[in-house]
mmCIF file with all atom_site columns, C-alpha atoms in Angstrom:
data_model
loop_
_atom_site.group_PDB
_atom_site.id
_atom_site.type_symbol
_atom_site.label_atom_id
_atom_site.label_alt_id
_atom_site.label_comp_id
_atom_site.label_asym_id
_atom_site.label_entity_id
_atom_site.label_seq_id
_atom_site.pdbx_PDB_ins_code
_atom_site.Cartn_x
_atom_site.Cartn_y
_atom_site.Cartn_z
_atom_site.occupancy
_atom_site.B_iso_or_equiv
_atom_site.pdbx_formal_charge
_atom_site.auth_seq_id
_atom_site.auth_comp_id
_atom_site.auth_asym_id
_atom_site.auth_atom_id
_atom_site.pdbx_PDB_model_num
ATOM 1   C CA . MET A 1 1   ? -17.169 -8.762  12.305  1.00 0.00 ? 1127 MET A CA 1
ATOM 2   C CA . ASP A 1 2   ? -15.507 -5.522  11.186  1.00 0.00 ? 1128 ASP A CA 1
ATOM 3   C CA . LYS A 1 3   ? -14.191 -5.177  7.658   1.00 0.00 ? 1129 LYS A CA 1
ATOM 4   C CA . LEU A 1 4   ? -10.434 -5.269  7.291   1.00 0.00 ? 1130 LEU A CA 1
ATOM 5   C CA . LYS A 1 5   ? -8.724  -2.015  6.343   1.00 0.00 ? 1131 LYS A CA 1
ATOM 6   C CA . LEU A 1 6   ? -6.360  -2.498  3.410   1.00 0.00 ? 1132 LEU A CA 1
ATOM 7   C CA . TYR A 1 7   ? -3.678  0.080   2.720   1.00 0.00 ? 1133 TYR A CA 1
ATOM 8   C CA . LEU A 1 8   ? -2.998  0.300   -1.024  1.00 0.00 ? 1134 LEU A CA 1
ATOM 9   C CA . ASP A 1 9   ? 0.391   1.518   -2.138  1.00 0.00 ? 1135 ASP A CA 1
ATOM 10  C CA . THR A 1 10  ? 0.846   3.220   -5.495  1.00 0.00 ? 1136 THR A CA 1
ATOM 11  C CA . CYS A 1 11  ? 2.013   0.150   -7.406  1.00 0.00 ? 1137 CYS A CA 1
ATOM 12  C CA . VAL A 1 12  ? -1.234  -1.669  -6.602  1.00 0.00 ? 1138 VAL A CA 1
ATOM 13  C CA . ILE A 1 13  ? -3.317  1.110   -8.114  1.00 0.00 ? 1139 ILE A CA 1
ATOM 14  C CA . SER A 1 14  ? -0.918  1.429   -11.040 1.00 0.00 ? 1140 SER A CA 1
ATOM 15  C CA . CYS A 1 15  ? -1.387  -2.262  -11.874 1.00 0.00 ? 1141 CYS A CA 1
ATOM 16  C CA . LEU A 1 16  ? -5.028  -1.598  -12.763 1.00 0.00 ? 1142 LEU A CA 1
ATOM 17  C CA . ASP A 1 17  ? -3.566  -0.640  -16.153 1.00 0.00 ? 1143 ASP A CA 1
ATOM 18  C CA . GLN A 1 18  ? -0.413  -2.721  -16.448 1.00 0.00 ? 1144 GLN A CA 1
ATOM 19  C CA . TRP A 1 19  ? -0.879  -4.772  -19.606 1.00 0.00 ? 1145 TRP A CA 1
ATOM 20  C CA . ASN A 1 20  ? 2.790   -5.765  -19.705 1.00 0.00 ? 1146 ASN A CA 1
ATOM 21  C CA . VAL A 1 21  ? 2.339   -7.634  -16.389 1.00 0.00 ? 1147 VAL A CA 1
ATOM 22  C CA . PRO A 1 22  ? -0.939  -9.527  -16.971 1.00 0.00 ? 1148 PRO A CA 1
ATOM 23  C CA . HIS A 1 23  ? -0.648  -11.677 -13.834 1.00 0.00 ? 1149 HIS A CA 1
ATOM 24  C CA . ASN A 1 24  ? -0.395  -8.661  -11.517 1.00 0.00 ? 1150 ASN A CA 1
ATOM 25  C CA . MET A 1 25  ? -3.065  -6.778  -13.440 1.00 0.00 ? 1151 MET A CA 1
ATOM 26  C CA . ALA A 1 26  ? -5.512  -9.697  -13.210 1.00 0.00 ? 1152 ALA A CA 1
ATOM 27  C CA . TYR A 1 27  ? -5.141  -9.980  -9.431  1.00 0.00 ? 1153 TYR A CA 1
ATOM 28  C CA . THR A 1 28  ? -5.305  -6.210  -9.014  1.00 0.00 ? 1154 THR A CA 1
ATOM 29  C CA . LEU A 1 29  ? -8.575  -6.155  -10.950 1.00 0.00 ? 1155 LEU A CA 1
ATOM 30  C CA . GLY A 1 30  ? -9.817  -8.945  -8.685  1.00 0.00 ? 1156 GLY A CA 1
ATOM 31  C CA . LEU A 1 31  ? -8.889  -6.890  -5.628  1.00 0.00 ? 1157 LEU A CA 1
ATOM 32  C CA . TRP A 1 32  ? -10.598 -3.846  -7.139  1.00 0.00 ? 1158 TRP A CA 1
ATOM 33  C CA . LYS A 1 33  ? -13.799 -5.846  -7.558  1.00 0.00 ? 1159 LYS A CA 1
ATOM 34  C CA . LEU A 1 34  ? -13.668 -6.775  -3.860  1.00 0.00 ? 1160 LEU A CA 1
ATOM 35  C CA . LEU A 1 35  ? -13.175 -3.111  -2.961  1.00 0.00 ? 1161 LEU A CA 1
ATOM 36  C CA . LYS A 1 36  ? -16.050 -2.002  -5.209  1.00 0.00 ? 1162 LYS A CA 1
ATOM 37  C CA . ASN A 1 37  ? -18.262 -4.597  -3.525  1.00 0.00 ? 1163 ASN A CA 1
ATOM 38  C CA . GLY A 1 38  ? -17.343 -3.254  -0.077  1.00 0.00 ? 1164 GLY A CA 1
ATOM 39  C CA . VAL A 1 39  ? -15.666 -6.434  1.134   1.00 0.00 ? 1165 VAL A CA 1
ATOM 40  C CA . TYR A 1 40  ? -12.750 -4.382  2.501   1.00 0.00 ? 1166 TYR A CA 1
ATOM 41  C CA . ILE A 1 41  ? -12.120 -0.774  3.462   1.00 0.00 ? 1167 ILE A CA 1
ATOM 42  C CA . ALA A 1 42  ? -9.522  0.748   1.139   1.00 0.00 ? 1168 ALA A CA 1
ATOM 43  C CA . CYS A 1 43  ? -7.008  3.246   2.505   1.00 0.00 ? 1169 CYS A CA 1
ATOM 44  C CA . ILE A 1 44  ? -4.582  5.396   0.561   1.00 0.00 ? 1170 ILE A CA 1
ATOM 45  C CA . SER A 1 45  ? -2.221  8.104   1.711   1.00 0.00 ? 1171 SER A CA 1
ATOM 46  C CA . ASP A 1 46  ? -1.083  11.500  0.592   1.00 0.00 ? 1172 ASP A CA 1
ATOM 47  C CA . ILE A 1 47  ? 2.116   9.923   -0.753  1.00 0.00 ? 1173 ILE A CA 1
ATOM 48  C CA . THR A 1 48  ? 0.006   7.612   -2.922  1.00 0.00 ? 1174 THR A CA 1
ATOM 49  C CA . ILE A 1 49  ? -1.838  10.596  -4.393  1.00 0.00 ? 1175 ILE A CA 1
ATOM 50  C CA . GLU A 1 50  ? 1.447   12.466  -4.954  1.00 0.00 ? 1176 GLU A CA 1
ATOM 51  C CA . GLU A 1 51  ? 2.959   9.501   -6.763  1.00 0.00 ? 1177 GLU A CA 1
ATOM 52  C CA . LEU A 1 52  ? -0.156  8.931   -8.874  1.00 0.00 ? 1178 LEU A CA 1
ATOM 53  C CA . GLU A 1 53  ? -0.153  12.592  -9.909  1.00 0.00 ? 1179 GLU A CA 1
ATOM 54  C CA . LYS A 1 54  ? 3.287   12.006  -11.468 1.00 0.00 ? 1180 LYS A CA 1
ATOM 55  C CA . THR A 1 55  ? 1.928   9.211   -13.695 1.00 0.00 ? 1181 THR A CA 1
ATOM 56  C CA . PRO A 1 56  ? 1.947   10.159  -17.382 1.00 0.00 ? 1182 PRO A CA 1
ATOM 57  C CA . GLU A 1 57  ? -1.314  10.672  -19.229 1.00 0.00 ? 1183 GLU A CA 1
ATOM 58  C CA . PRO A 1 58  ? -3.567  9.008   -20.220 1.00 0.00 ? 1184 PRO A CA 1
ATOM 59  C CA . LYS A 1 59  ? -2.842  6.464   -17.481 1.00 0.00 ? 1185 LYS A CA 1
ATOM 60  C CA . ARG A 1 60  ? -3.087  9.097   -14.726 1.00 0.00 ? 1186 ARG A CA 1
ATOM 61  C CA . THR A 1 61  ? -6.659  10.009  -15.658 1.00 0.00 ? 1187 THR A CA 1
ATOM 62  C CA . PHE A 1 62  ? -7.595  6.331   -15.922 1.00 0.00 ? 1188 PHE A CA 1
ATOM 63  C CA . LEU A 1 63  ? -6.208  5.569   -12.439 1.00 0.00 ? 1189 LEU A CA 1
ATOM 64  C CA . PHE A 1 64  ? -7.943  8.532   -10.799 1.00 0.00 ? 1190 PHE A CA 1
ATOM 65  C CA . ASN A 1 65  ? -11.201 7.506   -12.497 1.00 0.00 ? 1191 ASN A CA 1
ATOM 66  C CA . GLU A 1 66  ? -10.781 4.011   -11.071 1.00 0.00 ? 1192 GLU A CA 1
ATOM 67  C CA . LEU A 1 67  ? -10.102 5.470   -7.616  1.00 0.00 ? 1193 LEU A CA 1
ATOM 68  C CA . SER A 1 68  ? -13.310 7.462   -7.857  1.00 0.00 ? 1194 SER A CA 1
ATOM 69  C CA . GLU A 1 69  ? -15.232 4.193   -8.225  1.00 0.00 ? 1195 GLU A CA 1
ATOM 70  C CA . ILE A 1 70  ? -14.313 2.900   -4.776  1.00 0.00 ? 1196 ILE A CA 1
ATOM 71  C CA . ASN A 1 71  ? -14.835 4.304   -1.322  1.00 0.00 ? 1197 ASN A CA 1
ATOM 72  C CA . PHE A 1 72  ? -11.525 4.897   0.370   1.00 0.00 ? 1198 PHE A CA 1
ATOM 73  C CA . VAL A 1 73  ? -10.130 6.510   3.472   1.00 0.00 ? 1199 VAL A CA 1
ATOM 74  C CA . ARG A 1 74  ? -7.377  9.023   2.789   1.00 0.00 ? 1200 ARG A CA 1
ATOM 75  C CA . ILE A 1 75  ? -4.588  8.970   5.339   1.00 0.00 ? 1201 ILE A CA 1
ATOM 76  C CA . LYS A 1 76  ? -3.242  12.494  5.651   1.00 0.00 ? 1202 LYS A CA 1
ATOM 77  C CA . ASN A 1 77  ? 0.472   12.929  6.080   1.00 0.00 ? 1203 ASN A CA 1
ATOM 78  C CA . ASP A 1 78  ? 1.332   14.150  9.566   1.00 0.00 ? 1204 ASP A CA 1
ATOM 79  C CA . GLU A 1 79  ? 4.237   14.419  11.981  1.00 0.00 ? 1205 GLU A CA 1
ATOM 80  C CA . GLU A 1 80  ? 3.652   10.939  13.396  1.00 0.00 ? 1206 GLU A CA 1
ATOM 81  C CA . ILE A 1 81  ? 3.909   9.323   9.957   1.00 0.00 ? 1207 ILE A CA 1
ATOM 82  C CA . VAL A 1 82  ? 7.117   11.244  9.201   1.00 0.00 ? 1208 VAL A CA 1
ATOM 83  C CA . ARG A 1 83  ? 8.539   10.327  12.620  1.00 0.00 ? 1209 ARG A CA 1
ATOM 84  C CA . LEU A 1 84  ? 7.804   6.609   12.115  1.00 0.00 ? 1210 LEU A CA 1
ATOM 85  C CA . ARG A 1 85  ? 9.219   6.713   8.574   1.00 0.00 ? 1211 ARG A CA 1
ATOM 86  C CA . ASP A 1 86  ? 12.387  8.269   10.005  1.00 0.00 ? 1212 ASP A CA 1
ATOM 87  C CA . PHE A 1 87  ? 12.550  5.577   12.733  1.00 0.00 ? 1213 PHE A CA 1
ATOM 88  C CA . TYR A 1 88  ? 12.518  3.011   9.915   1.00 0.00 ? 1214 TYR A CA 1
ATOM 89  C CA . LEU A 1 89  ? 15.317  4.868   8.123   1.00 0.00 ? 1215 LEU A CA 1
ATOM 90  C CA . ARG A 1 90  ? 17.484  5.202   11.241  1.00 0.00 ? 1216 ARG A CA 1
ATOM 91  C CA . ASN A 1 91  ? 17.005  1.507   11.973  1.00 0.00 ? 1217 ASN A CA 1
ATOM 92  C CA . ALA A 1 92  ? 18.025  0.463   8.430   1.00 0.00 ? 1218 ALA A CA 1
ATOM 93  C CA . VAL A 1 93  ? 14.715  -1.124  7.465   1.00 0.00 ? 1219 VAL A CA 1
ATOM 94  C CA . LEU A 1 94  ? 15.405  0.215   3.961   1.00 0.00 ? 1220 LEU A CA 1
ATOM 95  C CA . THR A 1 95  ? 17.706  2.878   2.566   1.00 0.00 ? 1221 THR A CA 1
ATOM 96  C CA . GLU A 1 96  ? 17.149  6.553   1.857   1.00 0.00 ? 1222 GLU A CA 1
ATOM 97  C CA . HIS A 1 97  ? 16.535  5.547   -1.763  1.00 0.00 ? 1223 HIS A CA 1
ATOM 98  C CA . GLN A 1 98  ? 13.424  3.600   -0.672  1.00 0.00 ? 1224 GLN A CA 1
ATOM 99  C CA . LYS A 1 99  ? 12.142  6.415   1.555   1.00 0.00 ? 1225 LYS A CA 1
ATOM 100 C CA . ASN A 1 100 ? 8.742   6.513   -0.183  1.00 0.00 ? 1226 ASN A CA 1
ATOM 101 C CA . ASP A 1 101 ? 8.262   2.784   0.476   1.00 0.00 ? 1227 ASP A CA 1
ATOM 102 C CA . LEU A 1 102 ? 8.859   3.495   4.158   1.00 0.00 ? 1228 LEU A CA 1
ATOM 103 C CA . TRP A 1 103 ? 6.416   6.387   3.929   1.00 0.00 ? 1229 TRP A CA 1
ATOM 104 C CA . HIS A 1 104 ? 3.757   3.969   2.666   1.00 0.00 ? 1230 HIS A CA 1
ATOM 105 C CA . ILE A 1 105 ? 4.463   1.522   5.467   1.00 0.00 ? 1231 ILE A CA 1
ATOM 106 C CA . ALA A 1 106 ? 4.386   4.249   8.119   1.00 0.00 ? 1232 ALA A CA 1
ATOM 107 C CA . SER A 1 107 ? 1.113   5.577   6.674   1.00 0.00 ? 1233 SER A CA 1
ATOM 108 C CA . SER A 1 108 ? -0.440  2.114   6.889   1.00 0.00 ? 1234 SER A CA 1
ATOM 109 C CA . VAL A 1 109 ? 0.671   1.667   10.502  1.00 0.00 ? 1235 VAL A CA 1
ATOM 110 C CA . VAL A 1 110 ? -0.309  5.125   11.750  1.00 0.00 ? 1236 VAL A CA 1
ATOM 111 C CA . GLY A 1 111 ? -3.547  4.882   9.742   1.00 0.00 ? 1237 GLY A CA 1
ATOM 112 C CA . GLN A 1 112 ? -4.346  1.698   11.703  1.00 0.00 ? 1238 GLN A CA 1
ATOM 113 C CA . CYS A 1 113 ? -4.699  -0.463  8.616   1.00 0.00 ? 1239 CYS A CA 1
ATOM 114 C CA . ASP A 1 114 ? -4.933  -4.195  9.154   1.00 0.00 ? 1240 ASP A CA 1
ATOM 115 C CA . VAL A 1 115 ? -2.953  -5.080  6.048   1.00 0.00 ? 1241 VAL A CA 1
ATOM 116 C CA . ALA A 1 116 ? -0.658  -3.180  3.679   1.00 0.00 ? 1242 ALA A CA 1
ATOM 117 C CA . VAL A 1 117 ? -1.004  -4.363  0.081   1.00 0.00 ? 1243 VAL A CA 1
ATOM 118 C CA . SER A 1 118 ? 1.811   -3.967  -2.429  1.00 0.00 ? 1244 SER A CA 1
ATOM 119 C CA . TRP A 1 119 ? 3.271   -5.545  -5.548  1.00 0.00 ? 1245 TRP A CA 1
ATOM 120 C CA . ASN A 1 120 ? 6.709   -4.230  -4.540  1.00 0.00 ? 1246 ASN A CA 1
ATOM 121 C CA . MET A 1 121 ? 8.202   -7.479  -3.303  1.00 0.00 ? 1247 MET A CA 1
ATOM 122 C CA . LYS A 1 122 ? 11.779  -6.260  -3.652  1.00 0.00 ? 1248 LYS A CA 1
ATOM 123 C CA . HIS A 1 123 ? 11.509  -3.517  -1.026  1.00 0.00 ? 1249 HIS A CA 1
ATOM 124 C CA . PHE A 1 124 ? 8.104   -3.815  0.598   1.00 0.00 ? 1250 PHE A CA 1
ATOM 125 C CA . ALA A 1 125 ? 6.235   -7.138  0.613   1.00 0.00 ? 1251 ALA A CA 1
ATOM 126 C CA . ASN A 1 126 ? 8.989   -9.527  1.642   1.00 0.00 ? 1252 ASN A CA 1
ATOM 127 C CA . PRO A 1 127 ? 9.866   -11.342 4.885   1.00 0.00 ? 1253 PRO A CA 1
ATOM 128 C CA . ARG A 1 128 ? 13.029  -9.336  5.606   1.00 0.00 ? 1254 ARG A CA 1
ATOM 129 C CA . THR A 1 129 ? 11.336  -5.937  5.344   1.00 0.00 ? 1255 THR A CA 1
ATOM 130 C CA . ILE A 1 130 ? 8.296   -7.141  7.296   1.00 0.00 ? 1256 ILE A CA 1
ATOM 131 C CA . GLN A 1 131 ? 10.541  -8.475  10.087  1.00 0.00 ? 1257 GLN A CA 1
ATOM 132 C CA . ARG A 1 132 ? 12.547  -5.237  10.280  1.00 0.00 ? 1258 ARG A CA 1
ATOM 133 C CA . VAL A 1 133 ? 9.411   -3.065  10.219  1.00 0.00 ? 1259 VAL A CA 1
ATOM 134 C CA . ASN A 1 134 ? 7.817   -5.074  13.003  1.00 0.00 ? 1260 ASN A CA 1
ATOM 135 C CA . GLN A 1 135 ? 10.978  -4.929  15.125  1.00 0.00 ? 1261 GLN A CA 1
ATOM 136 C CA . VAL A 1 136 ? 10.909  -1.123  14.876  1.00 0.00 ? 1262 VAL A CA 1
ATOM 137 C CA . ASN A 1 137 ? 7.160   -1.068  15.492  1.00 0.00 ? 1263 ASN A CA 1
ATOM 138 C CA . SER A 1 138 ? 7.604   -3.153  18.640  1.00 0.00 ? 1264 SER A CA 1
ATOM 139 C CA . THR A 1 139 ? 10.442  -0.959  19.904  1.00 0.00 ? 1265 THR A CA 1
ATOM 140 C CA . PHE A 1 140 ? 8.457   2.251   19.419  1.00 0.00 ? 1266 PHE A CA 1
ATOM 141 C CA . GLY A 1 141 ? 5.062   0.960   20.573  1.00 0.00 ? 1267 GLY A CA 1
ATOM 142 C CA . TYR A 1 142 ? 3.344   0.450   17.220  1.00 0.00 ? 1268 TYR A CA 1
ATOM 143 C CA . PRO A 1 143 ? 1.395   -2.657  16.217  1.00 0.00 ? 1269 PRO A CA 1
ATOM 144 C CA . ALA A 1 144 ? 2.810   -5.279  13.894  1.00 0.00 ? 1270 ALA A CA 1
ATOM 145 C CA . VAL A 1 145 ? 1.912   -4.913  10.235  1.00 0.00 ? 1271 VAL A CA 1
ATOM 146 C CA . GLN A 1 146 ? 1.093   -7.512  7.627   1.00 0.00 ? 1272 GLN A CA 1
ATOM 147 C CA . ILE A 1 147 ? 2.286   -6.786  4.102   1.00 0.00 ? 1273 ILE A CA 1
ATOM 148 C CA . VAL A 1 148 ? 0.897   -8.922  1.288   1.00 0.00 ? 1274 VAL A CA 1
ATOM 149 C CA . THR A 1 149 ? 0.335   -8.814  -2.448  1.00 0.00 ? 1275 THR A CA 1
ATOM 150 C CA . PRO A 1 150 ? -3.104  -8.392  -4.050  1.00 0.00 ? 1276 PRO A CA 1
ATOM 151 C CA . GLU A 1 151 ? -2.799  -12.022 -5.135  1.00 0.00 ? 1277 GLU A CA 1
ATOM 152 C CA . ILE A 1 152 ? -2.788  -13.142 -1.491  1.00 0.00 ? 1278 ILE A CA 1
ATOM 153 C CA . VAL A 1 153 ? -5.899  -11.079 -0.702  1.00 0.00 ? 1279 VAL A CA 1
ATOM 154 C CA . VAL A 1 154 ? -7.825  -12.332 -3.737  1.00 0.00 ? 1280 VAL A CA 1
ATOM 155 C CA . GLN A 1 155 ? -6.816  -15.971 -3.227  1.00 0.00 ? 1281 GLN A CA 1
ATOM 156 C CA . TRP A 1 156 ? -7.707  -15.829 0.448   1.00 0.00 ? 1282 TRP A CA 1
ATOM 157 C CA . GLU A 1 157 ? -11.133 -14.422 -0.449  1.00 0.00 ? 1283 GLU A CA 1
ATOM 158 C CA . GLU A 1 158 ? -11.649 -17.205 -3.018  1.00 0.00 ? 1284 GLU A CA 1
ATOM 159 C CA . LEU A 1 159 ? -10.879 -19.803 -0.323  1.00 0.00 ? 1285 LEU A CA 1
ATOM 160 C CA . SER A 1 160 ? -13.296 -18.281 2.187   1.00 0.00 ? 1286 SER A CA 1
#
């Protein structure tokens, strides 16, 4: 059986060093262990790198060091990702203010990831956004996407 490809948005990686949110940090560290052990294929996009580069030091260096400890596929930004992101915007999946969230989702879909992983439940990992994304995906010929938190991935692995 092929390994699942997990798209990691910026907030997942950022939670590797998020002491003020110990619950999220603990599950993110659990996910990181799974990635280090090769249980899943990690995918990140150009927008993830751009956002991480804006992280203040010393956290930025820490996060890039952690990234260097896993194998990941980098999804390069291209016209198809921008087009799908704009389809999401025009179809009111989220607002212009959440454009980067849509960029992450479009990157995960175009990058053929099996699951998008995010701690952003307000704009990203929630039933309403998932439903709207998948309606647009269906209309424009893209596959449905699953969006879950690291907690879901880690708990599912513990139950397996």
